Amino acid sequence: MLLTLCMIVTLFSGMTLSAGAVEAETEETTAVETVLPEGDNQAAEETEAAPDAEPTEEVAPVEEAAAEAAAPAEDAEASEDAQSAEETEPAEETPEIPEGDDWDFKAVFKVDLLVAADPELGLDGDVLVDFVLGGIGKIYLPGKAAAEALTLSWDDPSLTLTKDDVTYQSGEAPLAPVGESVTYKVQKGNVIRLINLKTVQGARSVNAMFLNIDESLGTIQAMNKDDDHETSCYGGVNYAGVDYPYFSMKGRGNSTWVFDKKPYNLTFYKKDDYDKKQKVELIKGVKAKKWSLLANYLDNSLLRNKVALDLADTLGIGLQSEFVDVWMNGEFLGNYLLTPKKDYNAPDEGYVLENDHIPEDIPEQFEFPNIKEMPFKHNVVNVEDIGDDAADAGETVETIQAWFTEAWNSVLDWDSEEYQNYFDLDSWAKMYLMFEVSKTYDCYSGNIIMHRDGLTENDKLIAGPAWDYDIAFGRTLHKFFVGVTEHKQLNAEGWYNDSVGLVASKEPYSILQGLGMHESFMKRVAEVYNDYKWAFEDLAANTDRQAEVLGASADMNNELWGTHSLSADYLVAPNTMSFLGTGSYRLRYEPTLTWQNYVNNLKEFCAKRVLWLSDHLYAEYPEGSIAQAQSGEEIVLRAALTAGNTENSYQWQISSNGKTWTDLDGETNQSLRLPMDADYEGVTYRCVVKNAGVDIYTTHGGWTKASAQSILEPVAVDVEVQEVEEAAELQDGDLIVLLGGRELGSYTFTKQDDGWTIQNADGKYAKADGRSLVYTDTPFVWSYDDGVFSADTKVTYTLLGKKLGLGFIQTAYLTSTGGRLGVSLDGGDPASFLTRGFLQ
């Protein structure tokens, strides 16, 4: 087909086009028609665009540049040459130059436009301009790069960029300011186009990773097309400005692999023969040979894996992680989460297993014994790795299967505690809580890593490290056959591990569900939650902290990938349910219009879910100290508590070295009385205080009790310390109250019934009201015993309890602190309570 010339153009140092050419352009495009000189078929071929391609973004207006390019022609001779070329060339050999948006920069100009690496300017690798059809380009820069000082480069000396009558050679053309666009006229020979380039930059707090692949050793395309993850690429890595010359990479993941943003595993080596692996420290304090790049494509907040792994790491069953912006051979891939590979901690003397749901015909896998299966899902166990020493000792898949079957059968014996000989309770309780707090979709289907660090009878199966939380925390992939309703998965209320399964059954559907059928295990779950309540309550705050770190890098990622909408499965929480749940646990989601909306919704779920768990798992820890006083010929040690005063039990202990402790038989009261004349040199005492706690209900386990235990700081008996509080003999009238012999003040004490009333100078009666000391016109009776005043009072902790008049009866003690009298519970420091008044 002949190229029809509709304008006369004069060729000189800067190519100019006729106004007719500009009129042929659409309003949405910056493309400019070109004129070919006689015999220049090459240029015509270079303008051929890919068929059926569609633009993905509109170009910023470039009317001024287009008008400049459309100046009147001045060289009629060039026009005649072009016409001669049209008349002499066969039609079939001259392709038509595409008009409008439908053209590709690389296809037209046969060159890459890039920002060359310049470590002094904070750019440790080349960054290619990411072009789409229509000459639209984006330049993705690391957060630490000095964008204002960087320039565009290319390797074809015949190509130039022009803006505002200034023509630039390679290495001279400046970038647009961050967040803005610049329009250049690009010219190569007779071919001219307008291009629009936007500069985008990540967060300074996020490191850059440049993967430099040597495609002579394996192509990126082959790796990305291999669903089995057996094809590798090889090359070097620059991370945070440090070069690691030898590494290999391959794909990772199952469901996440099918999407355009691919996750990868990296392995590092000592030499270019890629034989002997080498540990590298990509995250401070963490050395590993294998690392993973999590794409987080299914999580529009990009934060779920991070906040989950942070919590698991705090619990001691997690992996450290960092956000990283990734480029591969100059092409920006997006923001990833960098972690050591999940099985990196394989012990030499043991092995690593994974409870999975994808059956394969491989020798490293065996069926999970005696467990109830989901429709279309199969519980299996993968032997991920056997340590060198364990293998040398004869450990095989078969021996591991035999031991695991024995261990699991002990779990299924509901009347026995033998399972504790096989399973490390602390780590499994922590894994149970990770699945509970996150309500991860993978709860029913396995995806649990576990390891045994030795082969002796004392080596138990340890849960961890925790991983894979991108479809969790209220953004859950719901499938009907898991036996959990959509509402159960998405809201912030309810026990989750127990709810998995199509019917209630004594046969567990998952390893965590089986452990949870033991009351002893659920007690440990509650105790672990009590130990780490602060860490769970930090989930929402950490969401904010990590969002602040990620910030601009999330925006840069979304410039490339967008905040996508995959399917209704993923949209239930943020888009179709503005309210979900009941009472104080009700979720109030924002419409998901921006990345920040996704962040806020994640934070909302974390806050409400942890609130529910705290209300159903947490027993307040006893807090306080051991007070020491003299009473007659005895020394009295008293567990003076300021918190956790619900049905406490006490056990006094003694130690002669401060390390090993022995229970004192029969000493289970709040006070311990010791003779004055005994030898206490080198002897210390402490008190173990246990709170009765809260009742926990689970579907399979019934009711069980969660408690919290504290060990009050030990004390050495000091016979020089006399009684800290004393009072003159009580009688009607004024009473002088002393502290260590110092007069505190005079009050009116009046005998009434079996106790005494106490009035201040205004005639008001001192009253213990819950946690406070108040004054009232109605007489309030205190008991008196050996210098201590006490009274029963109703204590309510919750707003609901106050409204309904609920509470529990607790003894309040009138104590002295800093020369003042105040009220406390169980004789503790009154400053720890909401004291509204003092006697003086």
Coordinates of N, CA and C in Angstrom, one line a residue, residues 414-494:
W414 N -8.2 -38.2 72.5 CA -8.7 -37.0 73.2 C -8.6 -37.1 74.7
D415 N -8.5 -38.3 75.3 CA -8.4 -38.5 76.7 C -7.0 -38.6 77.2
S416 N -6.0 -38.3 76.3 CA -4.6 -38.4 76.7 C -3.9 -37.1 76.5
E417 N -2.9 -36.9 77.3 CA -2.0 -35.7 77.1 C -0.7 -36.1 76.4
E418 N -0.6 -37.3 75.9 CA 0.6 -37.8 75.3 C 1.1 -36.9 74.1
Y419 N 0.1 -36.2 73.4 CA 0.4 -35.4 72.3 C 1.5 -34.4 72.6
Q420 N 1.5 -34.0 73.9 CA 2.5 -33.0 74.3 C 4.0 -33.5 74.3
N421 N 4.1 -34.8 74.1 CA 5.5 -35.4 73.9 C 6.0 -35.2 72.5
Y422 N 5.0 -34.8 71.6 CA 5.4 -34.7 70.2 C 5.3 -33.3 69.7
F423 N 4.4 -32.5 70.2 CA 4.2 -31.2 69.7 C 4.7 -30.1 70.7
D424 N 5.4 -29.1 70.2 CA 5.9 -28.0 71.1 C 4.7 -27.1 71.3
L425 N 4.1 -27.1 72.5 CA 2.9 -26.4 72.7 C 3.0 -24.9 72.5
D426 N 4.1 -24.3 72.9 CA 4.2 -22.8 72.7 C 4.1 -22.4 71.3
S427 N 4.9 -23.0 70.4 CA 4.9 -22.6 69.0 C 3.6 -22.9 68.3
W428 N 3.0 -24.0 68.7 CA 1.7 -24.3 68.0 C 0.6 -23.4 68.5
A429 N 0.6 -23.0 69.8 CA -0.3 -22.1 70.3 C -0.2 -20.7 69.6
K430 N 1.0 -20.3 69.3 CA 1.3 -19.1 68.6 C 0.8 -19.2 67.2
M431 N 1.0 -20.3 66.5 CA 0.5 -20.5 65.2 C -1.1 -20.5 65.2
Y432 N -1.7 -21.1 66.2 CA -3.1 -21.1 66.3 C -3.6 -19.6 66.4
L433 N -3.0 -18.8 67.2 CA -3.4 -17.4 67.3 C -3.1 -16.6 66.0
M434 N -2.1 -16.9 65.3 CA -1.8 -16.3 64.0 C -3.0 -16.5 63.1
F435 N -3.5 -17.7 63.0 CA -4.6 -18.0 62.2 C -5.9 -17.4 62.7
E436 N -6.0 -17.4 64.0 CA -7.2 -16.8 64.6 C -7.3 -15.3 64.3
V437 N -6.2 -14.6 64.6 CA -6.3 -13.1 64.5 C -6.4 -12.7 63.0
S438 N -5.9 -13.4 62.1 CA -5.9 -13.0 60.7 C -7.1 -13.6 59.9
K439 N -7.7 -14.7 60.4 CA -8.7 -15.4 59.7 C -8.3 -15.7 58.3
T440 N -7.1 -16.2 58.1 CA -6.6 -16.4 56.8 C -7.3 -17.5 56.1
Y441 N -7.5 -17.3 54.8 CA -8.2 -18.3 54.0 C -7.5 -19.7 54.0
D442 N -6.2 -19.6 54.2 CA -5.4 -20.9 54.1 C -5.6 -21.7 55.4
C443 N -6.4 -21.3 56.3 CA -6.6 -22.0 57.5 C -7.0 -23.5 57.3
Y444 N -7.9 -23.7 56.3 CA -8.5 -25.0 56.2 C -7.6 -25.9 55.3
S445 N -6.7 -25.3 54.5 CA -6.0 -26.0 53.5 C -4.5 -26.3 53.7
G446 N -4.1 -26.0 54.9 CA -2.7 -26.4 55.2 C -1.8 -25.1 55.2
N447 N -0.8 -25.2 54.3 CA 0.2 -24.1 54.2 C 0.8 -23.8 55.6
I448 N 1.1 -24.8 56.3 CA 1.7 -24.6 57.6 C 3.1 -25.3 57.6
I449 N 4.1 -24.4 57.9 CA 5.5 -24.9 57.9 C 5.8 -25.4 59.4
M450 N 6.5 -26.5 59.5 CA 6.9 -27.0 60.8 C 8.2 -27.7 60.7
H451 N 8.9 -27.8 61.8 CA 10.3 -28.4 61.7 C 10.6 -29.1 63.0
R452 N 11.4 -30.1 62.9 CA 11.9 -30.9 64.0 C 13.4 -30.7 64.0
D453 N 14.0 -30.2 65.1 CA 15.4 -29.8 65.0 C 16.3 -30.9 65.5
G454 N 15.8 -32.1 65.7 CA 16.7 -33.2 66.1 C 15.9 -34.5 66.0
L455 N 16.5 -35.6 66.3 CA 15.9 -36.9 66.2 C 15.7 -37.6 67.5
T456 N 16.0 -37.0 68.6 CA 15.9 -37.6 70.0 C 14.4 -37.6 70.4
E457 N 14.2 -38.3 71.5 CA 12.8 -38.3 72.1 C 12.4 -36.9 72.6
N458 N 13.4 -36.1 72.9 CA 13.1 -34.7 73.4 C 12.8 -33.7 72.3
D459 N 13.1 -34.1 71.0 CA 12.9 -33.1 69.9 C 11.5 -33.2 69.4
K460 N 10.7 -32.1 69.7 CA 9.3 -32.1 69.4 C 9.1 -31.4 68.0
L461 N 7.9 -31.4 67.5 CA 7.6 -30.8 66.2 C 7.3 -29.3 66.5
I462 N 8.0 -28.4 65.9 CA 7.8 -27.0 66.2 C 7.1 -26.3 65.0
A463 N 6.1 -25.5 65.3 CA 5.4 -24.7 64.3 C 6.2 -23.5 63.8
G464 N 6.2 -23.3 62.5 CA 6.8 -22.1 62.0 C 7.9 -22.4 61.0
P465 N 8.3 -21.3 60.3 CA 7.9 -20.0 60.4 C 6.5 -19.7 59.7
A466 N 5.8 -18.8 60.3 CA 4.5 -18.4 59.7 C 4.7 -17.6 58.4
W467 N 3.7 -17.8 57.5 CA 3.9 -17.1 56.2 C 2.5 -17.1 55.5
D468 N 2.4 -16.3 54.4 CA 1.2 -16.3 53.5 C 0.0 -15.8 54.1
Y469 N -0.1 -14.4 54.2 CA -1.2 -13.7 54.8 C -1.7 -12.7 53.8
D470 N -1.6 -12.9 52.5 CA -2.1 -11.8 51.6 C -3.6 -11.9 51.4
I471 N -4.2 -13.0 51.6 CA -5.7 -13.1 51.6 C -6.2 -13.4 53.0
A472 N -6.1 -12.4 53.8 CA -6.4 -12.6 55.2 C -6.9 -11.2 55.8
F473 N -7.1 -11.1 57.1 CA -7.5 -9.9 57.7 C -8.6 -9.2 57.0
G474 N -9.7 -9.9 56.8 CA -10.9 -9.3 56.2 C -11.0 -9.3 54.7
R475 N -9.9 -9.6 54.1 CA -9.9 -9.7 52.6 C -9.6 -11.2 52.3
T476 N -10.7 -12.0 52.3 CA -10.5 -13.4 52.3 C -11.1 -14.0 51.1
L477 N -10.4 -14.9 50.4 CA -11.0 -15.6 49.3 C -11.9 -16.7 49.8
H478 N -13.2 -16.4 49.6 CA -14.2 -17.3 50.2 C -14.5 -18.4 49.1
K479 N -14.6 -19.7 49.6 CA -15.0 -20.8 48.8 C -16.0 -21.6 49.6
F480 N -17.2 -21.9 49.0 CA -18.2 -22.5 49.8 C -17.9 -23.8 50.5
F481 N -17.0 -24.6 49.8 CA -16.8 -25.9 50.3 C -15.8 -26.0 51.5
V482 N -15.3 -24.9 52.0 CA -14.5 -25.0 53.2 C -15.3 -25.1 54.4
G483 N -16.7 -24.9 54.3 CA -17.5 -25.1 55.4 C -17.6 -23.9 56.3
V484 N -17.1 -22.8 55.9 CA -17.1 -21.6 56.7 C -18.0 -20.5 55.9
T485 N -18.9 -20.0 56.6 CA -19.8 -19.0 55.9 C -18.9 -17.7 55.6
E486 N -19.4 -17.0 54.6 CA -18.7 -15.8 54.2 C -18.6 -14.8 55.3
H487 N -19.8 -14.7 56.0 CA -19.8 -13.8 57.2 C -18.8 -14.2 58.2
K488 N -18.7 -15.5 58.5 CA -17.8 -15.9 59.5 C -16.3 -15.6 59.1
Q489 N -16.0 -15.7 57.9 CA -14.6 -15.4 57.4 C -14.3 -13.9 57.5
L490 N -15.3 -13.1 57.1 CA -15.0 -11.7 56.9 C -15.1 -10.8 58.2
N491 N -16.0 -11.2 59.1 CA -16.2 -10.3 60.2 C -15.1 -10.5 61.3
A492 N -15.1 -9.6 62.3 CA -14.1 -9.6 63.3 C -14.4 -10.4 64.5
E493 N -15.5 -11.1 64.5 CA -15.9 -11.9 65.6 C -15.8 -13.4 65.5
G494 N -15.8 -14.1 66.5 CA -15.9 -15.5 66.5 C -14.6 -16.3 66.5

